[in-house]
Amino acid sequence: MKMFTLSTLVLLTVPALAAPAAAAPVVDPPPTLVARYNFDGGATAGKISDLSGRGSSLTVRGADNGTVAINTEGAGRYAAFPAVCPATGTCGKALLEAPNDADLNPGTRNFRWAASVRVTQAQLHGKANVMQKGLAGADSVWKLQLTGKTGRAQCAMTGKGTGQTFTATSARPLADGSWHKIVCERTATSLSISVDGNPGSRTTIPATLSVDNTMPLRIGGPNFGASSDMYHGQLDDVYIQLG
């Protein structure tokens, strides 16, 4: 038998087991811009182009000779809506409309809608619907509105098949004649609002709350009814993000 001395003995070592690789964090995909209108291109044949490449053009619609004016300020343009109606008689009304689209129906997904507004106290007459998809009392709705004489911004959602409405309201009134950027955001279980980056209220909503309807996107008012909540101020940089 061959003998081995300590000097010739080769020691075998077992490599240590590598630590298991850490699981990659789950990262939600970035939001997708599905519609944007900044009015800088004006209106061509009564149409305002979408800048996202995914949405539809807005069509200018009016009643009683009302229209949406595209005005210039500095290097850009903005939309101006008809004035408040007098106490008696008829007056011009106008809104902007894009057809129903799957990208505008968020269901239960994260969703953001935003616009810049400029409005004075004199341009408020009850509530004013800045932008919306769907009608109150007719299934599901998402909406940005100004509330009554206080002129606070409010984001609202009504769930499909439930009739439940949830709102988030800005911390301060906006009817001061200056431009303000309003952002409404729905995440899994919350609805929130910010104005010029300043947060307002945050409302808890059911994770199952779904908004999905066949109505068009309307900006500046819900319809041309006698008591419709029309917007009478100025508007710029409207955008909608999904996811």
mmCIF file of N, CA, C and O in Angstrom, residues 58-145:
data_model
loop_
_atom_site.group_PDB
_atom_site.id
_atom_site.type_symbol
_atom_site.label_atom_id
_atom_site.label_comp_id
_atom_site.label_asym_id
_atom_site.label_seq_id
_atom_site.Cartn_x
_atom_site.Cartn_y
_atom_site.Cartn_z
ATOM 1 N N LEU A 58 -59.988 66.518 -31.523
ATOM 2 C CA LEU A 58 -61.166 67.116 -30.901
ATOM 3 C C LEU A 58 -61.964 67.859 -31.960
ATOM 4 O O LEU A 58 -61.399 68.576 -32.789
ATOM 5 N N THR A 59 -63.260 67.705 -31.908
ATOM 6 C CA THR A 59 -64.153 68.451 -32.793
ATOM 7 C C THR A 59 -64.800 69.576 -32.006
ATOM 8 O O THR A 59 -65.280 69.374 -30.887
ATOM 9 N N VAL A 60 -64.786 70.781 -32.575
ATOM 10 C CA VAL A 60 -65.445 71.921 -31.941
ATOM 11 C C VAL A 60 -66.943 71.818 -32.202
ATOM 12 O O VAL A 60 -67.375 71.766 -33.360
ATOM 13 N N ARG A 61 -67.734 71.775 -31.129
ATOM 14 C CA ARG A 61 -69.191 71.718 -31.249
ATOM 15 C C ARG A 61 -69.790 72.935 -30.558
ATOM 16 O O ARG A 61 -69.327 73.338 -29.485
ATOM 17 N N GLY A 62 -70.806 73.517 -31.177
ATOM 18 C CA GLY A 62 -71.429 74.693 -30.593
ATOM 19 C C GLY A 62 -72.941 74.672 -30.718
ATOM 20 O O GLY A 62 -73.503 73.933 -31.523
ATOM 21 N N ALA A 63 -73.584 75.473 -29.898
ATOM 22 C CA ALA A 63 -75.034 75.644 -29.940
ATOM 23 C C ALA A 63 -75.337 77.127 -29.777
ATOM 24 O O ALA A 63 -74.625 77.846 -29.067
ATOM 25 N N ASP A 64 -76.391 77.588 -30.458
ATOM 26 C CA ASP A 64 -76.796 78.997 -30.393
ATOM 27 C C ASP A 64 -75.635 79.927 -30.738
ATOM 28 O O ASP A 64 -75.386 80.929 -30.063
ATOM 29 N N ASN A 65 -74.909 79.561 -31.801
ATOM 30 C CA ASN A 65 -73.797 80.357 -32.316
ATOM 31 C C ASN A 65 -72.589 80.417 -31.381
ATOM 32 O O ASN A 65 -71.710 81.262 -31.565
ATOM 33 N N GLY A 66 -72.520 79.507 -30.437
ATOM 34 C CA GLY A 66 -71.355 79.461 -29.564
ATOM 35 C C GLY A 66 -70.200 78.728 -30.234
ATOM 36 O O GLY A 66 -70.406 77.841 -31.062
ATOM 37 N N THR A 67 -68.978 79.090 -29.878
ATOM 38 C CA THR A 67 -67.811 78.413 -30.423
ATOM 39 C C THR A 67 -66.667 78.479 -29.424
ATOM 40 O O THR A 67 -66.729 79.220 -28.427
ATOM 41 N N VAL A 68 -65.638 77.703 -29.659
ATOM 42 C CA VAL A 68 -64.415 77.736 -28.852
ATOM 43 C C VAL A 68 -63.376 78.524 -29.630
ATOM 44 O O VAL A 68 -63.024 78.154 -30.757
ATOM 45 N N ALA A 69 -62.899 79.623 -29.067
ATOM 46 C CA ALA A 69 -61.884 80.435 -29.725
ATOM 47 C C ALA A 69 -60.496 79.907 -29.363
ATOM 48 O O ALA A 69 -60.258 79.485 -28.232
ATOM 49 N N ILE A 70 -59.589 79.913 -30.330
ATOM 50 C CA ILE A 70 -58.193 79.557 -30.082
ATOM 51 C C ILE A 70 -57.402 80.855 -30.109
ATOM 52 O O ILE A 70 -57.210 81.461 -31.167
ATOM 53 N N ASN A 71 -56.957 81.296 -28.937
ATOM 54 C CA ASN A 71 -56.280 82.582 -28.795
ATOM 55 C C ASN A 71 -54.775 82.395 -28.605
ATOM 56 O O ASN A 71 -54.327 81.352 -28.135
ATOM 57 N N THR A 72 -54.029 83.440 -28.955
ATOM 58 C CA THR A 72 -52.571 83.407 -28.847
ATOM 59 C C THR A 72 -52.117 84.183 -27.630
ATOM 60 O O THR A 72 -52.629 85.269 -27.321
ATOM 61 N N GLU A 73 -51.142 83.606 -26.937
ATOM 62 C CA GLU A 73 -50.522 84.285 -25.790
ATOM 63 C C GLU A 73 -49.039 83.917 -25.769
ATOM 64 O O GLU A 73 -48.701 82.734 -25.611
ATOM 65 N N GLY A 74 -48.176 84.885 -25.958
ATOM 66 C CA GLY A 74 -46.753 84.593 -26.037
ATOM 67 C C GLY A 74 -46.472 83.704 -27.236
ATOM 68 O O GLY A 74 -46.929 83.966 -28.350
ATOM 69 N N ALA A 75 -45.745 82.596 -26.991
ATOM 70 C CA ALA A 75 -45.398 81.687 -28.081
ATOM 71 C C ALA A 75 -46.423 80.571 -28.255
ATOM 72 O O ALA A 75 -46.268 79.734 -29.145
ATOM 73 N N GLY A 76 -47.443 80.543 -27.418
ATOM 74 C CA GLY A 76 -48.412 79.447 -27.485
ATOM 75 C C GLY A 76 -49.834 79.919 -27.698
ATOM 76 O O GLY A 76 -50.109 81.115 -27.851
ATOM 77 N N ARG A 77 -50.741 78.948 -27.715
ATOM 78 C CA ARG A 77 -52.162 79.227 -27.871
ATOM 79 C C ARG A 77 -52.946 78.473 -26.811
ATOM 80 O O ARG A 77 -52.446 77.534 -26.201
ATOM 81 N N TYR A 78 -54.187 78.906 -26.609
ATOM 82 C CA TYR A 78 -55.064 78.261 -25.648
ATOM 83 C C TYR A 78 -56.499 78.339 -26.148
ATOM 84 O O TYR A 78 -56.816 79.102 -27.078
ATOM 85 N N ALA A 79 -57.365 77.541 -25.527
ATOM 86 C CA ALA A 79 -58.787 77.531 -25.898
ATOM 87 C C ALA A 79 -59.567 78.414 -24.942
ATOM 88 O O ALA A 79 -59.350 78.379 -23.729
ATOM 89 N N ALA A 80 -60.484 79.209 -25.489
ATOM 90 C CA ALA A 80 -61.341 80.077 -24.684
ATOM 91 C C ALA A 80 -62.802 79.719 -24.952
ATOM 92 O O ALA A 80 -63.229 79.661 -26.109
ATOM 93 N N PHE A 81 -63.552 79.491 -23.893
ATOM 94 C CA PHE A 81 -64.942 79.044 -24.014
ATOM 95 C C PHE A 81 -65.903 80.218 -23.850
ATOM 96 O O PHE A 81 -65.549 81.268 -23.311
ATOM 97 N N PRO A 82 -67.141 80.079 -24.333
ATOM 98 C CA PRO A 82 -68.103 81.183 -24.288
ATOM 99 C C PRO A 82 -68.334 81.715 -22.878
ATOM 100 O O PRO A 82 -68.166 81.007 -21.886
ATOM 101 N N ALA A 83 -68.767 82.968 -22.818
ATOM 102 C CA ALA A 83 -69.001 83.642 -21.538
ATOM 103 C C ALA A 83 -70.217 83.060 -20.823
ATOM 104 O O ALA A 83 -71.032 82.327 -21.403
ATOM 105 N N VAL A 84 -70.332 83.406 -19.554
ATOM 106 C CA VAL A 84 -71.484 82.997 -18.746
ATOM 107 C C VAL A 84 -72.761 83.541 -19.369
ATOM 108 O O VAL A 84 -72.806 84.678 -19.850
ATOM 109 N N CYS A 85 -73.799 82.723 -19.377
ATOM 110 C CA CYS A 85 -75.072 83.149 -19.949
ATOM 111 C C CYS A 85 -75.733 84.213 -19.089
ATOM 112 O O CYS A 85 -75.626 84.175 -17.854
ATOM 113 N N PRO A 86 -76.443 85.157 -19.697
ATOM 114 C CA PRO A 86 -77.200 86.133 -18.908
ATOM 115 C C PRO A 86 -78.364 85.453 -18.192
ATOM 116 O O PRO A 86 -78.709 84.306 -18.478
ATOM 117 N N ALA A 87 -78.957 86.182 -17.273
ATOM 118 C CA ALA A 87 -80.040 85.605 -16.474
ATOM 119 C C ALA A 87 -81.239 85.213 -17.328
ATOM 120 O O ALA A 87 -81.953 84.257 -17.006
ATOM 121 N N THR A 88 -81.474 85.917 -18.413
ATOM 122 C CA THR A 88 -82.601 85.607 -19.293
ATOM 123 C C THR A 88 -82.101 85.526 -20.737
ATOM 124 O O THR A 88 -81.082 86.118 -21.093
ATOM 125 N N GLY A 89 -82.845 84.796 -21.552
ATOM 126 C CA GLY A 89 -82.506 84.676 -22.963
ATOM 127 C C GLY A 89 -81.509 83.562 -23.214
ATOM 128 O O GLY A 89 -81.009 82.919 -22.290
ATOM 129 N N THR A 90 -81.227 83.334 -24.488
ATOM 130 C CA THR A 90 -80.290 82.284 -24.871
ATOM 131 C C THR A 90 -78.886 82.859 -25.010
ATOM 132 O O THR A 90 -78.702 84.077 -25.107
ATOM 133 N N CYS A 91 -77.919 81.974 -25.011
ATOM 134 C CA CYS A 91 -76.543 82.405 -25.201
ATOM 135 C C CYS A 91 -75.781 81.271 -25.857
ATOM 136 O O CYS A 91 -76.216 80.117 -25.859
ATOM 137 N N GLY A 92 -74.631 81.603 -26.430
ATOM 138 C CA GLY A 92 -73.830 80.612 -27.107
ATOM 139 C C GLY A 92 -73.195 79.635 -26.132
ATOM 140 O O GLY A 92 -72.739 80.016 -25.049
ATOM 141 N N LYS A 93 -73.171 78.359 -26.524
ATOM 142 C CA LYS A 93 -72.499 77.328 -25.748
ATOM 143 C C LYS A 93 -71.562 76.572 -26.689
ATOM 144 O O LYS A 93 -71.827 76.478 -27.891
ATOM 145 N N ALA A 94 -70.491 76.020 -26.128
ATOM 146 C CA ALA A 94 -69.552 75.274 -26.974
ATOM 147 C C ALA A 94 -68.771 74.287 -26.109
ATOM 148 O O ALA A 94 -68.570 74.504 -24.911
ATOM 149 N N LEU A 95 -68.347 73.216 -26.763
ATOM 150 C CA LEU A 95 -67.491 72.234 -26.104
ATOM 151 C C LEU A 95 -66.622 71.561 -27.157
ATOM 152 O O LEU A 95 -66.823 71.747 -28.368
ATOM 153 N N LEU A 96 -65.652 70.807 -26.714
ATOM 154 C CA LEU A 96 -64.771 70.030 -27.586
ATOM 155 C C LEU A 96 -65.051 68.552 -27.338
ATOM 156 O O LEU A 96 -65.249 68.136 -26.195
ATOM 157 N N GLU A 97 -65.040 67.753 -28.410
ATOM 158 C CA GLU A 97 -65.453 66.358 -28.269
ATOM 159 C C GLU A 97 -64.555 65.431 -29.092
ATOM 160 O O GLU A 97 -64.223 65.719 -30.243
ATOM 161 N N ALA A 98 -64.162 64.312 -28.479
ATOM 162 C CA ALA A 98 -63.453 63.230 -29.169
ATOM 163 C C ALA A 98 -64.258 61.958 -28.986
ATOM 164 O O ALA A 98 -64.880 61.757 -27.935
ATOM 165 N N PRO A 99 -64.272 61.069 -29.975
ATOM 166 C CA PRO A 99 -65.108 59.868 -29.881
ATOM 167 C C PRO A 99 -64.632 58.906 -28.800
ATOM 168 O O PRO A 99 -63.495 58.957 -28.336
ATOM 169 N N ASN A 100 -65.533 58.024 -28.414
ATOM 170 C CA ASN A 100 -65.205 56.967 -27.464
ATOM 171 C C ASN A 100 -64.009 56.167 -27.963
ATOM 172 O O ASN A 100 -63.870 55.889 -29.154
ATOM 173 N N ASP A 101 -63.130 55.800 -27.027
ATOM 174 C CA ASP A 101 -61.936 55.030 -27.382
ATOM 175 C C ASP A 101 -61.557 54.171 -26.186
ATOM 176 O O ASP A 101 -61.700 54.602 -25.034
ATOM 177 N N ALA A 102 -61.044 52.978 -26.436
ATOM 178 C CA ALA A 102 -60.676 52.072 -25.348
ATOM 179 C C ALA A 102 -59.639 52.692 -24.425
ATOM 180 O O ALA A 102 -59.645 52.434 -23.210
ATOM 181 N N ASP A 103 -58.725 53.495 -24.966
ATOM 182 C CA ASP A 103 -57.696 54.117 -24.138
ATOM 183 C C ASP A 103 -58.270 55.120 -23.145
ATOM 184 O O ASP A 103 -57.598 55.492 -22.181
ATOM 185 N N LEU A 104 -59.468 55.596 -23.381
ATOM 186 C CA LEU A 104 -60.096 56.567 -22.489
ATOM 187 C C LEU A 104 -60.989 55.897 -21.455
ATOM 188 O O LEU A 104 -61.618 56.589 -20.643
ATOM 189 N N ASN A 105 -61.058 54.566 -21.498
ATOM 190 C CA ASN A 105 -61.828 53.779 -20.530
ATOM 191 C C ASN A 105 -60.852 53.006 -19.648
ATOM 192 O O ASN A 105 -60.421 51.911 -20.008
ATOM 193 N N PRO A 106 -60.471 53.557 -18.505
ATOM 194 C CA PRO A 106 -59.411 52.921 -17.722
ATOM 195 C C PRO A 106 -59.821 51.642 -17.012
ATOM 196 O O PRO A 106 -58.957 50.881 -16.584
ATOM 197 N N GLY A 107 -61.123 51.388 -16.874
ATOM 198 C CA GLY A 107 -61.526 50.241 -16.078
ATOM 199 C C GLY A 107 -61.037 50.420 -14.657
ATOM 200 O O GLY A 107 -61.305 51.449 -14.017
ATOM 201 N N THR A 108 -60.256 49.450 -14.137
ATOM 202 C CA THR A 108 -59.700 49.542 -12.785
ATOM 203 C C THR A 108 -58.220 49.929 -12.795
ATOM 204 O O THR A 108 -57.576 49.933 -11.754
ATOM 205 N N ARG A 109 -57.679 50.256 -13.966
ATOM 206 C CA ARG A 109 -56.254 50.561 -14.072
ATOM 207 C C ARG A 109 -55.921 51.956 -13.534
ATOM 208 O O ARG A 109 -56.795 52.807 -13.375
ATOM 209 N N ASN A 110 -54.631 52.170 -13.252
ATOM 210 C CA ASN A 110 -54.178 53.504 -12.875
ATOM 211 C C ASN A 110 -54.449 54.462 -14.032
ATOM 212 O O ASN A 110 -54.324 54.097 -15.205
ATOM 213 N N PHE A 111 -54.767 55.700 -13.681
ATOM 214 C CA PHE A 111 -55.247 56.640 -14.694
ATOM 215 C C PHE A 111 -54.955 58.055 -14.214
ATOM 216 O O PHE A 111 -55.050 58.360 -13.025
ATOM 217 N N ARG A 112 -54.574 58.925 -15.143
ATOM 218 C CA ARG A 112 -54.308 60.324 -14.812
ATOM 219 C C ARG A 112 -54.904 61.216 -15.883
ATOM 220 O O ARG A 112 -54.763 60.936 -17.072
ATOM 221 N N TRP A 113 -55.576 62.276 -15.474
ATOM 222 C CA TRP A 113 -56.095 63.252 -16.432
ATOM 223 C C TRP A 113 -55.813 64.645 -15.882
ATOM 224 O O TRP A 113 -55.868 64.882 -14.680
ATOM 225 N N ALA A 114 -55.477 65.572 -16.779
ATOM 226 C CA ALA A 114 -54.971 66.864 -16.318
ATOM 227 C C ALA A 114 -55.281 67.952 -17.329
ATOM 228 O O ALA A 114 -55.501 67.693 -18.521
ATOM 229 N N ALA A 115 -55.272 69.181 -16.838
ATOM 230 C CA ALA A 115 -55.476 70.347 -17.701
ATOM 231 C C ALA A 115 -54.992 71.585 -16.972
ATOM 232 O O ALA A 115 -54.948 71.622 -15.735
ATOM 233 N N SER A 116 -54.628 72.613 -17.730
ATOM 234 C CA SER A 116 -54.326 73.921 -17.163
ATOM 235 C C SER A 116 -55.513 74.830 -17.426
ATOM 236 O O SER A 116 -56.023 74.887 -18.558
ATOM 237 N N VAL A 117 -55.968 75.530 -16.375
ATOM 238 C CA VAL A 117 -57.148 76.381 -16.501
ATOM 239 C C VAL A 117 -56.826 77.792 -16.040
ATOM 240 O O VAL A 117 -55.945 78.012 -15.209
ATOM 241 N N ARG A 118 -57.561 78.741 -16.617
ATOM 242 C CA ARG A 118 -57.516 80.128 -16.145
ATOM 243 C C ARG A 118 -58.959 80.626 -16.099
ATOM 244 O O ARG A 118 -59.641 80.667 -17.126
ATOM 245 N N VAL A 119 -59.406 80.987 -14.918
ATOM 246 C CA VAL A 119 -60.800 81.376 -14.748
ATOM 247 C C VAL A 119 -60.889 82.448 -13.662
ATOM 248 O O VAL A 119 -60.083 82.474 -12.724
ATOM 249 N N THR A 120 -61.832 83.348 -13.820
ATOM 250 C CA THR A 120 -62.077 84.391 -12.827
ATOM 251 C C THR A 120 -63.358 84.071 -12.068
ATOM 252 O O THR A 120 -64.162 83.231 -12.484
ATOM 253 N N GLN A 121 -63.564 84.777 -10.967
ATOM 254 C CA GLN A 121 -64.793 84.586 -10.197
ATOM 255 C C GLN A 121 -66.022 84.897 -11.035
ATOM 256 O O GLN A 121 -67.052 84.212 -10.935
ATOM 257 N N ALA A 122 -65.923 85.893 -11.895
ATOM 258 C CA ALA A 122 -67.063 86.276 -12.733
ATOM 259 C C ALA A 122 -67.410 85.210 -13.760
ATOM 260 O O ALA A 122 -68.530 85.194 -14.282
ATOM 261 N N GLN A 123 -66.467 84.315 -14.075
ATOM 262 C CA GLN A 123 -66.717 83.259 -15.064
ATOM 263 C C GLN A 123 -67.286 81.983 -14.431
ATOM 264 O O GLN A 123 -67.502 81.007 -15.135
ATOM 265 N N LEU A 124 -67.498 82.011 -13.118
ATOM 266 C CA LEU A 124 -68.106 80.870 -12.449
ATOM 267 C C LEU A 124 -69.605 81.082 -12.322
ATOM 268 O O LEU A 124 -70.067 82.163 -11.947
ATOM 269 N N HIS A 125 -70.350 80.042 -12.655
ATOM 270 C CA HIS A 125 -71.810 80.097 -12.512
ATOM 271 C C HIS A 125 -72.257 78.684 -12.148
ATOM 272 O O HIS A 125 -72.599 77.889 -13.011
ATOM 273 N N GLY A 126 -72.227 78.370 -10.869
ATOM 274 C CA GLY A 126 -72.472 76.994 -10.462
ATOM 275 C C GLY A 126 -71.259 76.137 -10.808
ATOM 276 O O GLY A 126 -70.151 76.641 -11.028
ATOM 277 N N LYS A 127 -71.454 74.845 -10.870
ATOM 278 C CA LYS A 127 -70.359 73.941 -11.219
ATOM 279 C C LYS A 127 -69.972 74.121 -12.681
ATOM 280 O O LYS A 127 -70.786 74.511 -13.516
ATOM 281 N N ALA A 128 -68.711 73.816 -12.979
ATOM 282 C CA ALA A 128 -68.211 73.899 -14.355
ATOM 283 C C ALA A 128 -67.443 72.629 -14.665
ATOM 284 O O ALA A 128 -66.444 72.329 -14.003
ATOM 285 N N ASN A 129 -67.892 71.893 -15.655
ATOM 286 C CA ASN A 129 -67.228 70.643 -16.052
ATOM 287 C C ASN A 129 -66.109 70.965 -17.040
ATOM 288 O O ASN A 129 -66.369 71.343 -18.181
ATOM 289 N N VAL A 130 -64.870 70.782 -16.609
ATOM 290 C CA VAL A 130 -63.715 71.093 -17.449
ATOM 291 C C VAL A 130 -63.486 69.978 -18.461
ATOM 292 O O VAL A 130 -63.302 70.232 -19.650
ATOM 293 N N MET A 131 -63.474 68.726 -18.004
ATOM 294 C CA MET A 131 -63.316 67.593 -18.913
ATOM 295 C C MET A 131 -63.929 66.355 -18.263
ATOM 296 O O MET A 131 -63.937 66.220 -17.049
ATOM 297 N N GLN A 132 -64.439 65.451 -19.106
ATOM 298 C CA GLN A 132 -65.103 64.276 -18.566
ATOM 299 C C GLN A 132 -65.326 63.236 -19.652
ATOM 300 O O GLN A 132 -65.332 63.536 -20.845
ATOM 301 N N LYS A 133 -65.534 62.013 -19.180
ATOM 302 C CA LYS A 133 -66.018 60.937 -20.045
ATOM 303 C C LYS A 133 -67.112 60.227 -19.271
ATOM 304 O O LYS A 133 -66.860 59.616 -18.231
ATOM 305 N N GLY A 134 -68.320 60.308 -19.788
ATOM 306 C CA GLY A 134 -69.482 59.785 -19.088
ATOM 307 C C GLY A 134 -70.315 60.913 -18.504
ATOM 308 O O GLY A 134 -69.863 62.056 -18.401
ATOM 309 N N LEU A 135 -71.545 60.576 -18.121
ATOM 310 C CA LEU A 135 -72.470 61.547 -17.549
ATOM 311 C C LEU A 135 -72.951 61.064 -16.194
ATOM 312 O O LEU A 135 -73.162 59.873 -15.978
ATOM 313 N N ALA A 136 -73.155 62.005 -15.280
ATOM 314 C CA ALA A 136 -73.680 61.663 -13.968
ATOM 315 C C ALA A 136 -75.052 61.008 -14.121
ATOM 316 O O ALA A 136 -75.887 61.460 -14.906
ATOM 317 N N GLY A 137 -75.266 59.932 -13.401
ATOM 318 C CA GLY A 137 -76.537 59.235 -13.462
ATOM 319 C C GLY A 137 -76.656 58.289 -14.635
ATOM 320 O O GLY A 137 -77.720 57.700 -14.846
ATOM 321 N N ALA A 138 -75.600 58.165 -15.427
ATOM 322 C CA ALA A 138 -75.644 57.275 -16.603
ATOM 323 C C ALA A 138 -74.405 56.380 -16.612
ATOM 324 O O ALA A 138 -73.508 56.545 -17.419
ATOM 325 N N ASP A 139 -74.360 55.448 -15.680
ATOM 326 C CA ASP A 139 -73.253 54.499 -15.550
ATOM 327 C C ASP A 139 -71.993 55.195 -15.055
ATOM 328 O O ASP A 139 -72.069 56.111 -14.240
ATOM 329 N N SER A 140 -70.819 54.791 -15.536
ATOM 330 C CA SER A 140 -69.556 55.228 -14.937
ATOM 331 C C SER A 140 -69.051 56.537 -15.542
ATOM 332 O O SER A 140 -69.331 56.860 -16.697
ATOM 333 N N VAL A 141 -68.246 57.259 -14.738
ATOM 334 C CA VAL A 141 -67.774 58.589 -15.131
ATOM 335 C C VAL A 141 -66.385 58.838 -14.542
ATOM 336 O O VAL A 141 -66.111 58.435 -13.407
ATOM 337 N N TRP A 142 -65.518 59.515 -15.290
ATOM 338 C CA TRP A 142 -64.389 60.221 -14.688
ATOM 339 C C TRP A 142 -64.486 61.675 -15.132
ATOM 340 O O TRP A 142 -64.911 61.963 -16.247
ATOM 341 N N LYS A 143 -64.106 62.606 -14.238
ATOM 342 C CA LYS A 143 -64.396 64.009 -14.508
ATOM 343 C C LYS A 143 -63.452 64.928 -13.738
ATOM 344 O O LYS A 143 -62.986 64.607 -12.651
ATOM 345 N N LEU A 144 -63.184 66.100 -14.323
ATOM 346 C CA LEU A 144 -62.530 67.214 -13.656
ATOM 347 C C LEU A 144 -63.486 68.388 -13.718
ATOM 348 O O LEU A 144 -63.938 68.768 -14.810
ATOM 349 N N GLN A 145 -63.815 68.973 -12.567
ATOM 350 C CA GLN A 145 -64.771 70.074 -12.538
ATOM 351 C C GLN A 145 -64.329 71.139 -11.550
ATOM 352 O O GLN A 145 -63.444 70.927 -10.718
#
